[in-house]
Amino acid sequence: QTRVEAQCAGENFIARGRQMVKPGWMAVMQLRYDDEEDEYDEDDDEGGDEAAMPAFNKGDKYELNEANFPLKERKTEPPGYLTESELISLMEKHGIGTDASIPTHINNICERNYVQIAQGRRLVPTQLGTVLVQGYYRIDADLVLPLVRSSIEKQCDLIARGGADKDAVVAACLAAFERKFGYFVKNIERMDTLFEASFSPLTAGGKPWSQCPRTKRFLQLIQSRPMRLYNKVTEEVFSLPQGGQFKLMSGRNCPAPGCGYELSMYVIGVGKDQRGYPICPNCYNNPQPEWGHAQAPGKGMCMECPLPDGAPVVRAWTVCDDDETGGVFILDPNSAAPAWRLVSTRSNFIIAFPGDVVKKLTVLKETHPEHTSHHLLQVDFHPGKAPPPLAPDTATHKCFVMEDEALVGL
């Protein structure tokens, strides 16, 4: 194999060439060889179709034109499904199974309809297999990652070499899986909701809702209880808080690093007591410890902000603390003229602004020098309605809520 690196217009380019030295077994299996060569390899700029390279010398210069360097347009593709041989190699790499047991493992997943064997002996996951793995991963990721099985195989090897006591290893494994089983049973509803969303007619009746930033497809809102969002592409189910209503916040995405899911509003209460909170389905189902205490996703009735106060989407809307409840006040995303209001994240407290005075409220990106979670609030007044000590004709005023005399007076 030959590799040539070149520069053109300040960009680096790589060309590869390959010439067969000895055909070996490919002399009698030329068709299979050609098929394999047509598959795309991320390390192969020409998708495997490499020809012999001419003789190049360091420092040579060439004119690029269509005649000597024809242009080809290609698209990147996802990795192909594993073949049986590739799966065996990965199992051996992670220490899963033995030469005698590996074929049995592969036969089991085929007989249980977790995978189907396609052309080229490739193992294609079925919907059942995909949903089962997703369910296990949601409850206890160790059950589908190779670490647990690999650890057990290593312990067995130690017993065979006399490096570990069999009874001690068996007792430790039984105790570990007993704990895992107990945890799994307590959280089995996560598996139930995933299977129901994937295999029941409810999926067909799902309502297109918000967009997933990874797949660029719309999540389906399944409105039967418990309400949840379902991604048909990845077979993911996102639990939602129960007890309120949901509205879209079109055009707004979660500011959390690496998230970007489209936001919705969680609305609770009725009439003048109605309160709205922003919610990101990904952050709600995967809260980070540094955000503060979080309610278990989808558990029981939720009559407050479903996200922790430290979640990036909540912090982006925070204007001041709620000292009485330990929460914070945020701009209600469900409020609009003439009823602008701030709502507490941990109680039903509401700060309402008179509609004949305040025309619009906007939370700005600037934060308080001492309280970095408090954002500057921009208040637009109706003509001639600005409160003292502001001049009556003041159109726009920027301030921190609890430190501003004009707003406190309202």
mmCIF file of C-alpha atoms in Angstrom:
data_model
loop_
_atom_site.group_PDB
_atom_site.id
_atom_site.type_symbol
_atom_site.label_atom_id
_atom_site.label_comp_id
_atom_site.label_asym_id
_atom_site.label_seq_id
_atom_site.Cartn_x
_atom_site.Cartn_y
_atom_site.Cartn_z
ATOM 1 C CA GLN A 1 0.000 0.000 0.000
ATOM 2 C CA THR A 2 1.220 3.473 -0.949
ATOM 3 C CA ARG A 3 0.213 6.714 0.783
ATOM 4 C CA VAL A 4 0.853 10.145 -0.714
ATOM 5 C CA GLU A 5 0.299 13.431 1.134
ATOM 6 C CA ALA A 6 -0.033 16.659 -0.864
ATOM 7 C CA GLN A 7 -0.998 20.289 -0.380
ATOM 8 C CA CYS A 8 -3.229 22.414 -2.573
ATOM 9 C CA ALA A 9 -4.414 25.956 -1.796
ATOM 10 C CA GLY A 10 -3.337 25.518 1.819
ATOM 11 C CA GLU A 11 -5.363 22.317 2.308
ATOM 12 C CA ASN A 12 -3.926 18.868 3.014
ATOM 13 C CA PHE A 13 -4.910 15.967 0.751
ATOM 14 C CA ILE A 14 -4.190 12.253 1.012
ATOM 15 C CA ALA A 15 -4.115 9.670 -1.766
ATOM 16 C CA ARG A 16 -3.729 5.947 -1.316
ATOM 17 C CA GLY A 17 -2.856 3.240 -3.742
ATOM 18 C CA ARG A 18 -2.684 -0.500 -3.402
ATOM 19 C CA GLN A 19 -1.262 -3.197 -5.598
ATOM 20 C CA MET A 20 -1.836 -6.901 -5.055
ATOM 21 C CA VAL A 21 1.386 -8.789 -4.514
ATOM 22 C CA LYS A 22 -0.045 -12.283 -4.089
ATOM 23 C CA PRO A 23 -3.775 -13.153 -4.391
ATOM 24 C CA GLY A 24 -3.755 -16.098 -1.974
ATOM 25 C CA TRP A 25 -7.298 -17.310 -1.189
ATOM 26 C CA MET A 26 -8.779 -14.409 -3.154
ATOM 27 C CA ALA A 27 -7.817 -16.210 -6.345
ATOM 28 C CA VAL A 28 -10.743 -18.597 -5.776
ATOM 29 C CA MET A 29 -13.106 -16.138 -4.012
ATOM 30 C CA GLN A 30 -12.772 -13.139 -6.278
ATOM 31 C CA LEU A 31 -16.486 -12.249 -6.102
ATOM 32 C CA ARG A 32 -16.492 -11.935 -2.301
ATOM 33 C CA TYR A 33 -13.258 -9.967 -2.427
ATOM 34 C CA ASP A 34 -14.774 -7.482 -4.884
ATOM 35 C CA ASP A 35 -17.908 -7.097 -2.740
ATOM 36 C CA GLU A 36 -15.873 -6.362 0.362
ATOM 37 C CA GLU A 37 -13.730 -3.858 -1.478
ATOM 38 C CA ASP A 38 -16.827 -1.866 -2.495
ATOM 39 C CA GLU A 39 -17.717 -1.120 1.122
ATOM 40 C CA TYR A 40 -16.831 2.261 2.495
ATOM 41 C CA ASP A 41 -13.996 2.541 4.961
ATOM 42 C CA GLU A 42 -13.692 5.768 6.964
ATOM 43 C CA ASP A 43 -9.921 5.525 6.704
ATOM 44 C CA ASP A 44 -10.121 5.037 2.947
ATOM 45 C CA ASP A 45 -10.803 8.173 0.903
ATOM 46 C CA GLU A 46 -11.754 6.175 -2.150
ATOM 47 C CA GLY A 47 -14.156 3.795 -0.453
ATOM 48 C CA GLY A 48 -11.857 0.815 -0.907
ATOM 49 C CA ASP A 49 -11.473 1.167 -4.693
ATOM 50 C CA GLU A 50 -7.748 1.845 -4.705
ATOM 51 C CA ALA A 51 -5.651 1.532 -7.821
ATOM 52 C CA ALA A 52 -1.903 1.263 -8.195
ATOM 53 C CA MET A 53 -0.183 4.599 -7.587
ATOM 54 C CA PRO A 54 2.294 6.102 -10.036
ATOM 55 C CA ALA A 55 5.803 6.822 -8.862
ATOM 56 C CA PHE A 56 5.888 10.001 -6.741
ATOM 57 C CA ASN A 57 8.891 11.762 -5.271
ATOM 58 C CA LYS A 58 8.966 14.184 -2.373
ATOM 59 C CA GLY A 59 8.626 17.767 -3.611
ATOM 60 C CA ASP A 60 7.015 16.914 -6.975
ATOM 61 C CA LYS A 61 4.468 19.461 -8.235
ATOM 62 C CA TYR A 62 1.484 18.684 -10.444
ATOM 63 C CA GLU A 63 -1.259 20.680 -12.100
ATOM 64 C CA LEU A 64 -4.690 19.667 -10.884
ATOM 65 C CA ASN A 65 -7.205 19.191 -13.668
ATOM 66 C CA GLU A 66 -10.035 16.862 -14.544
ATOM 67 C CA ALA A 67 -7.846 14.811 -16.827
ATOM 68 C CA ASN A 68 -5.188 13.699 -14.349
ATOM 69 C CA PHE A 69 -7.169 14.156 -11.110
ATOM 70 C CA PRO A 70 -10.861 13.418 -11.789
ATOM 71 C CA LEU A 71 -13.207 14.692 -9.073
ATOM 72 C CA LYS A 72 -15.494 12.291 -7.239
ATOM 73 C CA GLU A 73 -18.308 13.230 -4.893
ATOM 74 C CA ARG A 74 -19.139 10.862 -2.065
ATOM 75 C CA LYS A 75 -21.098 10.885 1.168
ATOM 76 C CA THR A 76 -20.126 9.533 4.552
ATOM 77 C CA GLU A 77 -22.135 6.532 5.672
ATOM 78 C CA PRO A 78 -22.804 4.977 9.076
ATOM 79 C CA PRO A 79 -20.781 1.871 9.974
ATOM 80 C CA GLY A 80 -22.201 -1.348 8.583
ATOM 81 C CA TYR A 81 -23.707 -4.072 10.749
ATOM 82 C CA LEU A 82 -21.264 -6.509 12.326
ATOM 83 C CA THR A 83 -20.564 -9.810 10.634
ATOM 84 C CA GLU A 84 -20.370 -12.981 12.685
ATOM 85 C CA SER A 85 -16.577 -12.960 12.436
ATOM 86 C CA GLU A 86 -16.420 -9.310 13.580
ATOM 87 C CA LEU A 87 -18.694 -10.060 16.525
ATOM 88 C CA ILE A 88 -16.521 -13.023 17.510
ATOM 89 C CA SER A 89 -13.427 -10.784 17.367
ATOM 90 C CA LEU A 90 -15.075 -8.202 19.631
ATOM 91 C CA MET A 91 -16.198 -10.880 22.094
ATOM 92 C CA GLU A 92 -12.660 -12.224 22.249
ATOM 93 C CA LYS A 93 -11.285 -8.700 22.662
ATOM 94 C CA HIS A 94 -13.540 -8.010 25.661
ATOM 95 C CA GLY A 95 -13.044 -11.457 27.166
ATOM 96 C CA ILE A 96 -16.649 -12.601 26.681
ATOM 97 C CA GLY A 97 -17.153 -16.346 26.258
ATOM 98 C CA THR A 98 -14.771 -19.080 25.209
ATOM 99 C CA ASP A 99 -14.062 -20.793 21.910
ATOM 100 C CA ALA A 100 -16.703 -23.358 22.860
ATOM 101 C CA SER A 101 -19.399 -20.963 24.147
ATOM 102 C CA ILE A 102 -19.187 -18.059 21.677
ATOM 103 C CA PRO A 103 -21.065 -19.890 18.859
ATOM 104 C CA THR A 104 -23.795 -20.775 21.365
ATOM 105 C CA HIS A 105 -24.192 -17.119 22.380
ATOM 106 C CA ILE A 106 -24.572 -16.032 18.752
ATOM 107 C CA ASN A 107 -27.038 -18.850 18.052
ATOM 108 C CA ASN A 108 -29.105 -17.799 21.094
ATOM 109 C CA ILE A 109 -29.587 -14.193 19.959
ATOM 110 C CA CYS A 110 -30.652 -15.465 16.533
ATOM 111 C CA GLU A 111 -33.160 -17.988 17.916
ATOM 112 C CA ARG A 112 -34.639 -15.394 20.302
ATOM 113 C CA ASN A 113 -35.183 -13.010 17.361
ATOM 114 C CA TYR A 114 -32.871 -10.330 18.734
ATOM 115 C CA VAL A 115 -30.976 -10.280 15.418
ATOM 116 C CA GLN A 116 -31.452 -11.625 11.912
ATOM 117 C CA ILE A 117 -28.691 -12.844 9.634
ATOM 118 C CA ALA A 118 -28.567 -10.826 6.411
ATOM 119 C CA GLN A 119 -26.466 -11.084 3.261
ATOM 120 C CA GLY A 120 -22.764 -11.418 3.970
ATOM 121 C CA ARG A 121 -23.498 -13.065 7.347
ATOM 122 C CA ARG A 122 -24.219 -9.689 8.872
ATOM 123 C CA LEU A 123 -26.201 -9.557 12.115
ATOM 124 C CA VAL A 124 -29.049 -7.031 11.781
ATOM 125 C CA PRO A 125 -30.801 -6.130 15.077
ATOM 126 C CA THR A 126 -34.562 -6.630 15.116
ATOM 127 C CA GLN A 127 -36.931 -4.141 16.723
ATOM 128 C CA LEU A 128 -37.283 -6.523 19.661
ATOM 129 C CA GLY A 129 -33.520 -6.692 20.127
ATOM 130 C CA THR A 130 -33.088 -2.927 19.828
ATOM 131 C CA VAL A 131 -35.873 -2.133 22.296
ATOM 132 C CA LEU A 132 -34.606 -4.746 24.762
ATOM 133 C CA VAL A 133 -31.089 -3.282 24.746
ATOM 134 C CA GLN A 134 -32.454 0.267 25.057
ATOM 135 C CA GLY A 135 -34.589 -0.841 28.018
ATOM 136 C CA TYR A 136 -31.710 -2.530 29.807
ATOM 137 C CA TYR A 137 -29.506 0.494 29.149
ATOM 138 C CA ARG A 138 -32.092 2.900 30.605
ATOM 139 C CA ILE A 139 -32.349 0.900 33.823
ATOM 140 C CA ASP A 140 -28.820 -0.441 34.302
ATOM 141 C CA ALA A 141 -26.242 0.139 31.580
ATOM 142 C CA ASP A 142 -23.970 -2.570 33.045
ATOM 143 C CA LEU A 143 -26.442 -5.197 31.832
ATOM 144 C CA VAL A 144 -25.683 -4.451 28.169
ATOM 145 C CA LEU A 145 -22.065 -3.323 28.377
ATOM 146 C CA PRO A 146 -19.336 -5.977 28.182
ATOM 147 C CA LEU A 147 -17.711 -5.097 31.513
ATOM 148 C CA VAL A 148 -19.833 -7.317 33.779
ATOM 149 C CA ARG A 149 -19.611 -10.450 31.629
ATOM 150 C CA SER A 150 -15.917 -9.854 30.997
ATOM 151 C CA SER A 151 -15.285 -9.513 34.748
ATOM 152 C CA ILE A 152 -17.003 -12.824 35.442
ATOM 153 C CA GLU A 153 -14.971 -14.568 32.728
ATOM 154 C CA LYS A 154 -11.762 -13.202 34.280
ATOM 155 C CA GLN A 155 -12.806 -14.475 37.705
ATOM 156 C CA CYS A 156 -13.399 -17.924 36.198
ATOM 157 C CA ASP A 157 -9.918 -17.848 34.684
ATOM 158 C CA LEU A 158 -8.478 -16.976 38.086
ATOM 159 C CA ILE A 159 -10.296 -19.947 39.641
ATOM 160 C CA ALA A 160 -8.899 -22.243 36.938
ATOM 161 C CA ARG A 161 -5.356 -21.027 37.664
ATOM 162 C CA GLY A 162 -5.836 -21.284 41.415
ATOM 163 C CA GLY A 163 -5.761 -17.522 41.933
ATOM 164 C CA ALA A 164 -9.264 -17.210 43.416
ATOM 165 C CA ASP A 165 -11.590 -19.268 45.567
ATOM 166 C CA LYS A 166 -14.607 -20.637 43.694
ATOM 167 C CA ASP A 167 -17.068 -20.252 46.570
ATOM 168 C CA ALA A 168 -15.995 -16.655 47.202
ATOM 169 C CA VAL A 169 -16.356 -15.750 43.505
ATOM 170 C CA VAL A 170 -19.789 -17.400 43.254
ATOM 171 C CA ALA A 171 -20.993 -15.653 46.412
ATOM 172 C CA ALA A 172 -19.763 -12.266 45.190
ATOM 173 C CA CYS A 173 -21.414 -12.710 41.769
ATOM 174 C CA LEU A 174 -24.722 -13.818 43.293
ATOM 175 C CA ALA A 175 -24.731 -10.851 45.683
ATOM 176 C CA ALA A 176 -23.983 -8.401 42.853
ATOM 177 C CA PHE A 177 -26.721 -9.750 40.607
ATOM 178 C CA GLU A 178 -29.188 -9.888 43.469
ATOM 179 C CA ARG A 179 -28.688 -6.151 43.934
ATOM 180 C CA LYS A 180 -29.006 -5.555 40.213
ATOM 181 C CA PHE A 181 -32.171 -7.651 40.061
ATOM 182 C CA GLY A 182 -33.748 -5.691 42.922
ATOM 183 C CA TYR A 183 -32.906 -2.376 41.282
ATOM 184 C CA PHE A 184 -34.203 -3.621 37.943
ATOM 185 C CA VAL A 185 -37.540 -4.704 39.403
ATOM 186 C CA LYS A 186 -38.008 -1.316 41.105
ATOM 187 C CA ASN A 187 -37.488 0.458 37.782
ATOM 188 C CA ILE A 188 -39.212 -2.000 35.453
ATOM 189 C CA GLU A 189 -41.734 0.669 34.364
ATOM 190 C CA ARG A 190 -38.974 2.213 32.258
ATOM 191 C CA MET A 191 -38.865 -0.988 30.237
ATOM 192 C CA ASP A 192 -42.675 -1.150 30.110
ATOM 193 C CA THR A 193 -43.037 2.349 28.668
ATOM 194 C CA LEU A 194 -40.385 1.617 26.039
ATOM 195 C CA PHE A 195 -42.058 -1.614 24.900
ATOM 196 C CA GLU A 196 -45.488 0.001 24.914
ATOM 197 C CA ALA A 197 -44.268 2.888 22.793
ATOM 198 C CA SER A 198 -42.537 0.536 20.321
ATOM 199 C CA PHE A 199 -45.058 -2.258 19.906
ATOM 200 C CA SER A 200 -48.498 -0.863 20.764
ATOM 201 C CA PRO A 201 -50.864 0.964 18.360
ATOM 202 C CA LEU A 202 -50.313 4.086 20.486
ATOM 203 C CA THR A 203 -47.155 4.780 18.482
ATOM 204 C CA ALA A 204 -49.166 5.294 15.301
ATOM 205 C CA GLY A 205 -51.315 7.849 17.124
ATOM 206 C CA GLY A 206 -48.355 9.815 18.461
ATOM 207 C CA LYS A 207 -48.356 13.526 17.736
ATOM 208 C CA PRO A 208 -45.237 15.055 16.109
ATOM 209 C CA TRP A 209 -43.838 17.356 18.779
ATOM 210 C CA SER A 210 -40.321 18.696 19.225
ATOM 211 C CA GLN A 211 -37.207 17.998 17.187
ATOM 212 C CA CYS A 212 -34.330 15.768 18.258
ATOM 213 C CA PRO A 213 -30.975 17.512 17.545
ATOM 214 C CA ARG A 214 -29.198 14.195 16.871
ATOM 215 C CA THR A 215 -31.575 12.592 14.374
ATOM 216 C CA LYS A 216 -33.242 15.795 13.085
ATOM 217 C CA ARG A 217 -36.549 13.938 13.392
ATOM 218 C CA PHE A 218 -39.579 14.915 15.421
ATOM 219 C CA LEU A 219 -40.215 13.204 18.733
ATOM 220 C CA GLN A 220 -43.709 11.745 19.020
ATOM 221 C CA LEU A 221 -45.857 12.967 21.936
ATOM 222 C CA ILE A 222 -47.805 9.959 23.244
ATOM 223 C CA GLN A 223 -50.699 11.496 25.127
ATOM 224 C CA SER A 224 -52.018 8.400 26.894
ATOM 225 C CA ARG A 225 -51.050 8.191 30.559
ATOM 226 C CA PRO A 226 -48.265 8.397 31.399
ATOM 227 C CA MET A 227 -47.443 11.035 28.792
ATOM 228 C CA ARG A 228 -44.027 10.680 27.171
ATOM 229 C CA LEU A 229 -41.993 11.521 24.090
ATOM 230 C CA TYR A 230 -40.857 8.745 21.766
ATOM 231 C CA ASN A 231 -38.070 8.766 19.168
ATOM 232 C CA LYS A 232 -38.920 6.247 16.438
ATOM 233 C CA VAL A 233 -35.398 6.358 15.010
ATOM 234 C CA THR A 234 -33.414 5.603 18.158
ATOM 235 C CA GLU A 235 -36.192 3.764 20.051
ATOM 236 C CA GLU A 236 -35.728 6.173 22.974
ATOM 237 C CA VAL A 237 -38.529 7.122 25.335
ATOM 238 C CA PHE A 238 -38.397 10.373 27.304
ATOM 239 C CA SER A 239 -40.537 10.448 30.451
ATOM 240 C CA LEU A 240 -42.474 13.650 31.114
ATOM 241 C CA PRO A 241 -43.762 15.217 34.352
ATOM 242 C CA GLN A 242 -47.349 14.265 35.142
ATOM 243 C CA GLY A 243 -50.213 16.520 36.184
ATOM 244 C CA GLY A 244 -49.840 19.461 33.792
ATOM 245 C CA GLN A 245 -50.155 20.410 30.138
ATOM 246 C CA PHE A 246 -47.503 20.838 27.482
ATOM 247 C CA LYS A 247 -46.990 23.580 24.941
ATOM 248 C CA LEU A 248 -44.281 24.014 22.345
ATOM 249 C CA MET A 249 -41.680 26.779 22.556
ATOM 250 C CA SER A 250 -40.936 26.875 18.837
ATOM 251 C CA GLY A 251 -37.475 28.074 17.931
ATOM 252 C CA ARG A 252 -35.993 27.744 21.429
ATOM 253 C CA ASN A 253 -33.402 25.079 22.181
ATOM 254 C CA CYS A 254 -31.801 23.888 25.394
ATOM 255 C CA PRO A 255 -28.608 25.845 26.211
ATOM 256 C CA ALA A 256 -26.999 22.926 28.105
ATOM 257 C CA PRO A 257 -23.634 21.955 26.533
ATOM 258 C CA GLY A 258 -24.061 19.056 24.122
ATOM 259 C CA CYS A 259 -27.866 19.047 24.422
ATOM 260 C CA GLY A 260 -29.745 21.339 22.044
ATOM 261 C CA TYR A 261 -33.151 19.633 22.321
ATOM 262 C CA GLU A 262 -36.126 21.789 21.411
ATOM 263 C CA LEU A 263 -37.815 23.187 24.512
ATOM 264 C CA SER A 264 -41.424 22.801 25.612
ATOM 265 C CA MET A 265 -43.490 24.467 28.338
ATOM 266 C CA TYR A 266 -44.903 22.596 31.292
ATOM 267 C CA VAL A 267 -48.051 24.452 32.397
ATOM 268 C CA ILE A 268 -49.869 23.833 35.691
ATOM 269 C CA GLY A 269 -52.765 25.561 37.408
ATOM 270 C CA VAL A 270 -55.693 27.412 35.851
ATOM 271 C CA GLY A 271 -56.758 31.018 35.388
ATOM 272 C CA LYS A 272 -54.760 33.654 37.230
ATOM 273 C CA ASP A 273 -52.871 30.928 39.141
ATOM 274 C CA GLN A 274 -51.544 29.297 35.970
ATOM 275 C CA ARG A 275 -47.768 28.925 35.874
ATOM 276 C CA GLY A 276 -45.462 27.805 33.084
ATOM 277 C CA TYR A 277 -41.950 26.383 33.206
ATOM 278 C CA PRO A 278 -39.468 25.584 30.434
ATOM 279 C CA ILE A 279 -38.589 21.895 30.083
ATOM 280 C CA CYS A 280 -35.981 20.044 28.042
ATOM 281 C CA PRO A 281 -36.840 16.327 27.625
ATOM 282 C CA ASN A 282 -33.194 15.289 27.622
ATOM 283 C CA CYS A 283 -32.214 17.298 30.729
ATOM 284 C CA TYR A 284 -35.355 16.147 32.559
ATOM 285 C CA ASN A 285 -34.483 12.482 31.978
ATOM 286 C CA ASN A 286 -30.748 12.920 32.526
ATOM 287 C CA PRO A 287 -30.271 15.491 35.318
ATOM 288 C CA GLN A 288 -26.704 16.203 36.390
ATOM 289 C CA PRO A 289 -25.755 16.088 40.112
ATOM 290 C CA GLU A 290 -24.344 19.621 40.054
ATOM 291 C CA TRP A 291 -27.771 21.010 39.074
ATOM 292 C CA GLY A 292 -29.245 20.208 42.481
ATOM 293 C CA HIS A 293 -32.030 17.956 43.695
ATOM 294 C CA ALA A 294 -34.231 16.559 40.909
ATOM 295 C CA GLN A 295 -37.529 14.700 41.035
ATOM 296 C CA ALA A 296 -37.409 11.181 39.558
ATOM 297 C CA PRO A 297 -38.551 11.510 35.911
ATOM 298 C CA GLY A 298 -42.222 10.657 35.446
ATOM 299 C CA LYS A 299 -42.781 9.786 39.126
ATOM 300 C CA GLY A 300 -46.040 11.091 40.640
ATOM 301 C CA MET A 301 -47.652 14.488 40.203
ATOM 302 C CA CYS A 302 -45.358 17.440 39.552
ATOM 303 C CA MET A 303 -46.758 20.789 40.712
ATOM 304 C CA GLU A 304 -43.559 22.829 40.454
ATOM 305 C CA CYS A 305 -40.719 23.366 38.002
ATOM 306 C CA PRO A 306 -39.786 19.867 36.761
ATOM 307 C CA LEU A 307 -36.104 20.769 36.305
ATOM 308 C CA PRO A 308 -33.617 21.541 39.116
ATOM 309 C CA ASP A 309 -32.878 25.231 39.673
ATOM 310 C CA GLY A 310 -29.299 24.657 38.551
ATOM 311 C CA ALA A 311 -30.272 23.250 35.139
ATOM 312 C CA PRO A 312 -28.938 25.509 32.340
ATOM 313 C CA VAL A 313 -32.408 26.119 30.869
ATOM 314 C CA VAL A 314 -33.755 27.271 34.263
ATOM 315 C CA ARG A 315 -30.688 29.423 34.969
ATOM 316 C CA ALA A 316 -31.164 31.140 31.592
ATOM 317 C CA TRP A 317 -34.597 32.378 32.737
ATOM 318 C CA THR A 318 -33.725 33.171 36.389
ATOM 319 C CA VAL A 319 -34.052 36.786 37.563
ATOM 320 C CA CYS A 320 -33.802 36.484 41.371
ATOM 321 C CA ASP A 321 -34.016 34.120 44.348
ATOM 322 C CA ASP A 322 -37.209 33.052 46.110
ATOM 323 C CA ASP A 323 -35.919 33.213 49.690
ATOM 324 C CA GLU A 324 -39.112 31.848 51.259
ATOM 325 C CA THR A 325 -39.080 28.513 49.404
ATOM 326 C CA GLY A 326 -35.426 28.116 48.497
ATOM 327 C CA GLY A 327 -36.251 28.272 44.793
ATOM 328 C CA VAL A 328 -35.801 31.023 42.221
ATOM 329 C CA PHE A 329 -38.082 33.318 40.282
ATOM 330 C CA ILE A 330 -38.061 32.940 36.501
ATOM 331 C CA LEU A 331 -39.907 34.698 33.725
ATOM 332 C CA ASP A 332 -43.008 32.621 33.011
ATOM 333 C CA PRO A 333 -42.566 31.489 29.369
ATOM 334 C CA ASN A 334 -46.359 31.122 29.181
ATOM 335 C CA SER A 335 -46.962 34.772 30.086
ATOM 336 C CA ALA A 336 -47.556 37.558 27.577
ATOM 337 C CA ALA A 337 -49.116 40.998 27.365
ATOM 338 C CA PRO A 338 -51.093 42.180 29.231
ATOM 339 C CA ALA A 339 -50.312 39.661 31.988
ATOM 340 C CA TRP A 340 -46.526 39.427 32.317
ATOM 341 C CA ARG A 341 -45.381 37.590 35.441
ATOM 342 C CA LEU A 342 -42.524 35.942 37.275
ATOM 343 C CA VAL A 343 -43.116 32.522 38.862
ATOM 344 C CA SER A 344 -41.357 30.655 41.644
ATOM 345 C CA THR A 345 -39.838 27.298 40.728
ATOM 346 C CA ARG A 346 -40.662 25.718 44.109
ATOM 347 C CA SER A 347 -44.062 27.138 45.019
ATOM 348 C CA ASN A 348 -47.173 28.744 43.553
ATOM 349 C CA PHE A 349 -45.849 32.270 44.261
ATOM 350 C CA ILE A 350 -46.383 34.667 41.347
ATOM 351 C CA ILE A 351 -45.118 38.223 40.825
ATOM 352 C CA ALA A 352 -47.612 39.838 38.450
ATOM 353 C CA PHE A 353 -46.969 43.130 36.650
ATOM 354 C CA PRO A 354 -49.814 45.546 35.830
ATOM 355 C CA GLY A 355 -50.739 45.195 32.171
ATOM 356 C CA ASP A 356 -51.515 48.902 31.746
ATOM 357 C CA VAL A 357 -47.946 49.767 32.769
ATOM 358 C CA VAL A 358 -45.676 46.967 31.531
ATOM 359 C CA LYS A 359 -45.727 46.304 27.800
ATOM 360 C CA LYS A 360 -43.090 43.548 27.641
ATOM 361 C CA LEU A 361 -40.539 41.688 29.795
ATOM 362 C CA THR A 362 -37.305 40.196 28.420
ATOM 363 C CA VAL A 363 -34.609 38.247 30.286
ATOM 364 C CA LEU A 364 -31.193 39.339 29.032
ATOM 365 C CA LYS A 365 -27.922 37.394 28.984
ATOM 366 C CA GLU A 366 -26.116 39.819 31.336
ATOM 367 C CA THR A 367 -25.846 38.488 34.890
ATOM 368 C CA HIS A 368 -25.428 40.048 38.322
ATOM 369 C CA PRO A 369 -21.767 40.615 39.347
ATOM 370 C CA GLU A 370 -22.307 38.837 42.684
ATOM 371 C CA HIS A 371 -25.234 36.487 41.947
ATOM 372 C CA THR A 372 -24.265 34.958 38.618
ATOM 373 C CA SER A 373 -27.567 33.097 38.282
ATOM 374 C CA HIS A 374 -29.548 36.378 38.367
ATOM 375 C CA HIS A 375 -30.139 37.848 34.930
ATOM 376 C CA LEU A 376 -30.790 41.420 33.943
ATOM 377 C CA LEU A 377 -34.470 42.072 33.149
ATOM 378 C CA GLN A 378 -35.509 44.456 30.394
ATOM 379 C CA VAL A 379 -38.868 46.131 30.995
ATOM 380 C CA ASP A 380 -40.683 47.944 28.167
ATOM 381 C CA PHE A 381 -43.360 50.405 29.371
ATOM 382 C CA HIS A 382 -46.462 51.713 27.685
ATOM 383 C CA PRO A 383 -46.069 55.359 26.600
ATOM 384 C CA GLY A 384 -46.167 57.689 29.579
ATOM 385 C CA LYS A 385 -46.649 54.851 32.090
ATOM 386 C CA ALA A 386 -43.162 54.365 33.537
ATOM 387 C CA PRO A 387 -43.325 54.329 37.407
ATOM 388 C CA PRO A 388 -41.289 56.647 39.646
ATOM 389 C CA PRO A 389 -38.504 57.373 40.196
ATOM 390 C CA LEU A 390 -38.233 56.849 36.396
ATOM 391 C CA ALA A 391 -39.348 59.617 34.089
ATOM 392 C CA PRO A 392 -42.930 58.910 32.880
ATOM 393 C CA ASP A 393 -41.821 58.880 29.232
ATOM 394 C CA THR A 394 -39.159 56.169 29.850
ATOM 395 C CA ALA A 395 -39.715 53.502 27.183
ATOM 396 C CA THR A 396 -37.196 50.826 28.229
ATOM 397 C CA HIS A 397 -35.601 50.085 31.585
ATOM 398 C CA LYS A 398 -32.975 47.432 32.455
ATOM 399 C CA CYS A 399 -32.531 46.306 36.040
ATOM 400 C CA PHE A 400 -32.097 43.492 38.557
ATOM 401 C CA VAL A 401 -35.572 42.871 39.925
ATOM 402 C CA MET A 402 -35.205 43.019 43.712
ATOM 403 C CA GLU A 403 -32.655 45.833 43.620
ATOM 404 C CA ASP A 404 -34.681 48.269 41.511
ATOM 405 C CA GLU A 405 -36.889 50.841 43.204
ATOM 406 C CA ALA A 406 -39.174 51.276 40.206
ATOM 407 C CA LEU A 407 -39.984 47.574 39.861
ATOM 408 C CA VAL A 408 -40.329 46.959 43.587
ATOM 409 C CA GLY A 409 -42.866 49.783 43.605
ATOM 410 C CA LEU A 410 -44.955 47.922 41.035
#
